Amino acid sequence: DVALQEPLDTALHWGEDKAVAVLNKDGARFEVSDVRSCDFVEYDSVAKIMQLYIALMTGTDEGETLSKFRFLMRWPQLSDSEKHDKYSEFACHELHVFLAQKDRPFFERVVRPFLENKHAKTFVDYWLLGETDSLKQYLSHEQISKLNYVERILLLQA
């Protein structure tokens, strides 16, 4: 039965609240005061997050593009040859950041040399290469305003 068991006080204002809690692996806890009043889903892997976004974006151009990157869910199981083939087909900043975080040996062996020899480097290229001196050019108000939110966060981490 999903009907409201006790009526809400009409003299008060009520609204629905949606919250996200990020829990680290260090034993952090999240307590739910009344499990009957909430939905709970745990996303503890890249594969689960990827499936969520693909489902949410089904029927859109972005969803179609994202679904092409399903191979990332099984990246660790791919052979070196398959990794090279996928990298050749899908090389982009997003894949570079993923590889820098999730497969550092492949990034160092394949992506880094590509980025180092790239003629027109971008903010993300400099960030991935750890070229902090080159990132200083993005510290002016004019340049920061040209960065997207993710790039601004990466600049803060540099």
Coordinates of C-alpha atoms in Angstrom, one line a residue, residues 7-122:
P7 CA -2.4 13.2 6.5
L8 CA 0.1 16.1 6.3
D9 CA -0.6 19.2 8.4
T10 CA -2.3 21.7 5.9
A11 CA -1.0 24.7 7.9
L12 CA 2.6 23.8 6.9
H13 CA 4.4 23.9 3.6
W14 CA 5.5 20.5 2.2
G15 CA 7.7 19.5 -0.7
E16 CA 9.5 16.6 -2.1
D17 CA 13.2 16.5 -1.4
K18 CA 15.8 14.6 -3.5
A19 CA 19.2 14.1 -2.1
V20 CA 22.4 12.4 -3.2
A21 CA 25.0 11.2 -0.7
V22 CA 28.5 10.3 -1.7
L23 CA 30.0 7.7 0.6
N24 CA 33.8 7.1 0.7
K25 CA 35.1 3.6 1.2
D26 CA 36.4 4.5 4.6
G27 CA 33.4 3.2 6.5
A28 CA 31.2 6.3 6.0
R29 CA 27.5 5.6 6.7
F30 CA 24.2 6.9 5.5
E31 CA 21.2 6.5 7.7
V32 CA 17.6 6.6 6.4
S33 CA 15.1 7.5 9.1
D34 CA 12.1 5.9 7.4
V35 CA 12.9 3.4 4.6
R36 CA 9.2 3.4 3.6
S37 CA 9.4 7.0 2.5
C38 CA 12.4 6.8 0.2
D39 CA 14.0 5.0 -2.8
F40 CA 17.6 3.9 -2.5
V41 CA 19.9 2.9 -5.3
E42 CA 23.6 2.2 -4.8
Y43 CA 26.0 3.0 -7.7
D44 CA 29.3 1.5 -6.8
S45 CA 31.0 0.9 -10.1
V46 CA 31.6 2.7 -13.4
A47 CA 29.4 0.1 -15.2
K48 CA 26.4 0.9 -13.0
I49 CA 26.8 4.6 -13.4
M50 CA 27.2 4.2 -17.2
Q51 CA 24.1 2.1 -17.4
L52 CA 22.1 4.7 -15.4
Y53 CA 23.2 7.5 -17.7
I54 CA 22.5 5.5 -20.8
A55 CA 19.0 4.7 -19.5
L56 CA 18.3 8.3 -18.6
M57 CA 19.4 9.6 -22.0
T58 CA 17.7 6.9 -24.1
G59 CA 16.2 8.4 -27.3
T60 CA 18.6 11.5 -27.3
D61 CA 21.6 12.1 -29.4
E62 CA 23.7 12.3 -26.2
G63 CA 22.4 8.9 -25.2
E64 CA 23.3 7.4 -28.5
T65 CA 26.8 8.8 -28.3
L66 CA 27.2 7.6 -24.7
S67 CA 26.1 4.1 -25.6
K68 CA 29.0 3.9 -28.1
F69 CA 31.3 4.1 -25.1
R70 CA 29.9 0.9 -23.4
F71 CA 33.2 -0.7 -24.0
L72 CA 34.6 1.3 -21.1
M73 CA 32.6 -1.0 -18.7
R74 CA 34.8 -3.9 -19.8
W75 CA 38.0 -2.0 -20.4
P76 CA 40.1 -4.0 -17.9
Q77 CA 39.1 -7.2 -19.7
L78 CA 40.0 -6.0 -23.2
S79 CA 43.2 -7.3 -24.8
D80 CA 45.9 -4.8 -25.5
S81 CA 45.1 -5.0 -29.2
E82 CA 41.4 -4.3 -28.5
K83 CA 42.3 -1.4 -26.3
H84 CA 44.4 0.1 -29.1
D85 CA 41.5 -0.4 -31.6
K86 CA 39.0 1.3 -29.3
Y87 CA 41.4 4.1 -28.5
S88 CA 42.0 4.7 -32.2
E89 CA 38.3 4.9 -32.8
F90 CA 37.1 6.9 -29.8
A91 CA 40.1 9.1 -28.8
C92 CA 38.8 12.3 -27.1
H93 CA 39.4 14.3 -24.0
E94 CA 36.8 12.3 -22.0
L95 CA 38.5 9.0 -22.9
H96 CA 41.9 10.5 -22.1
V97 CA 40.7 11.6 -18.6
F98 CA 39.2 8.1 -18.0
L99 CA 42.4 6.4 -19.1
A100 CA 44.5 8.7 -16.9
Q101 CA 42.4 7.7 -13.9
K102 CA 41.6 4.0 -14.7
D103 CA 44.4 2.6 -16.8
R104 CA 47.6 4.7 -16.0
P105 CA 50.0 2.2 -17.8
F106 CA 48.0 2.5 -21.0
F107 CA 47.8 6.2 -20.6
E108 CA 51.5 6.6 -20.2
R109 CA 52.4 4.2 -23.0
V110 CA 49.8 5.4 -25.6
V111 CA 48.0 8.6 -24.7
R112 CA 50.9 10.6 -23.2
P113 CA 53.1 10.4 -26.3
F114 CA 50.2 11.4 -28.5
L115 CA 49.4 14.5 -26.3
E116 CA 53.0 15.5 -26.0
N117 CA 53.3 15.6 -29.8
K118 CA 50.0 17.3 -30.4
H119 CA 50.5 20.6 -32.2
A120 CA 47.6 22.6 -30.7
K121 CA 47.2 21.6 -27.1
T122 CA 44.0 22.4 -25.1

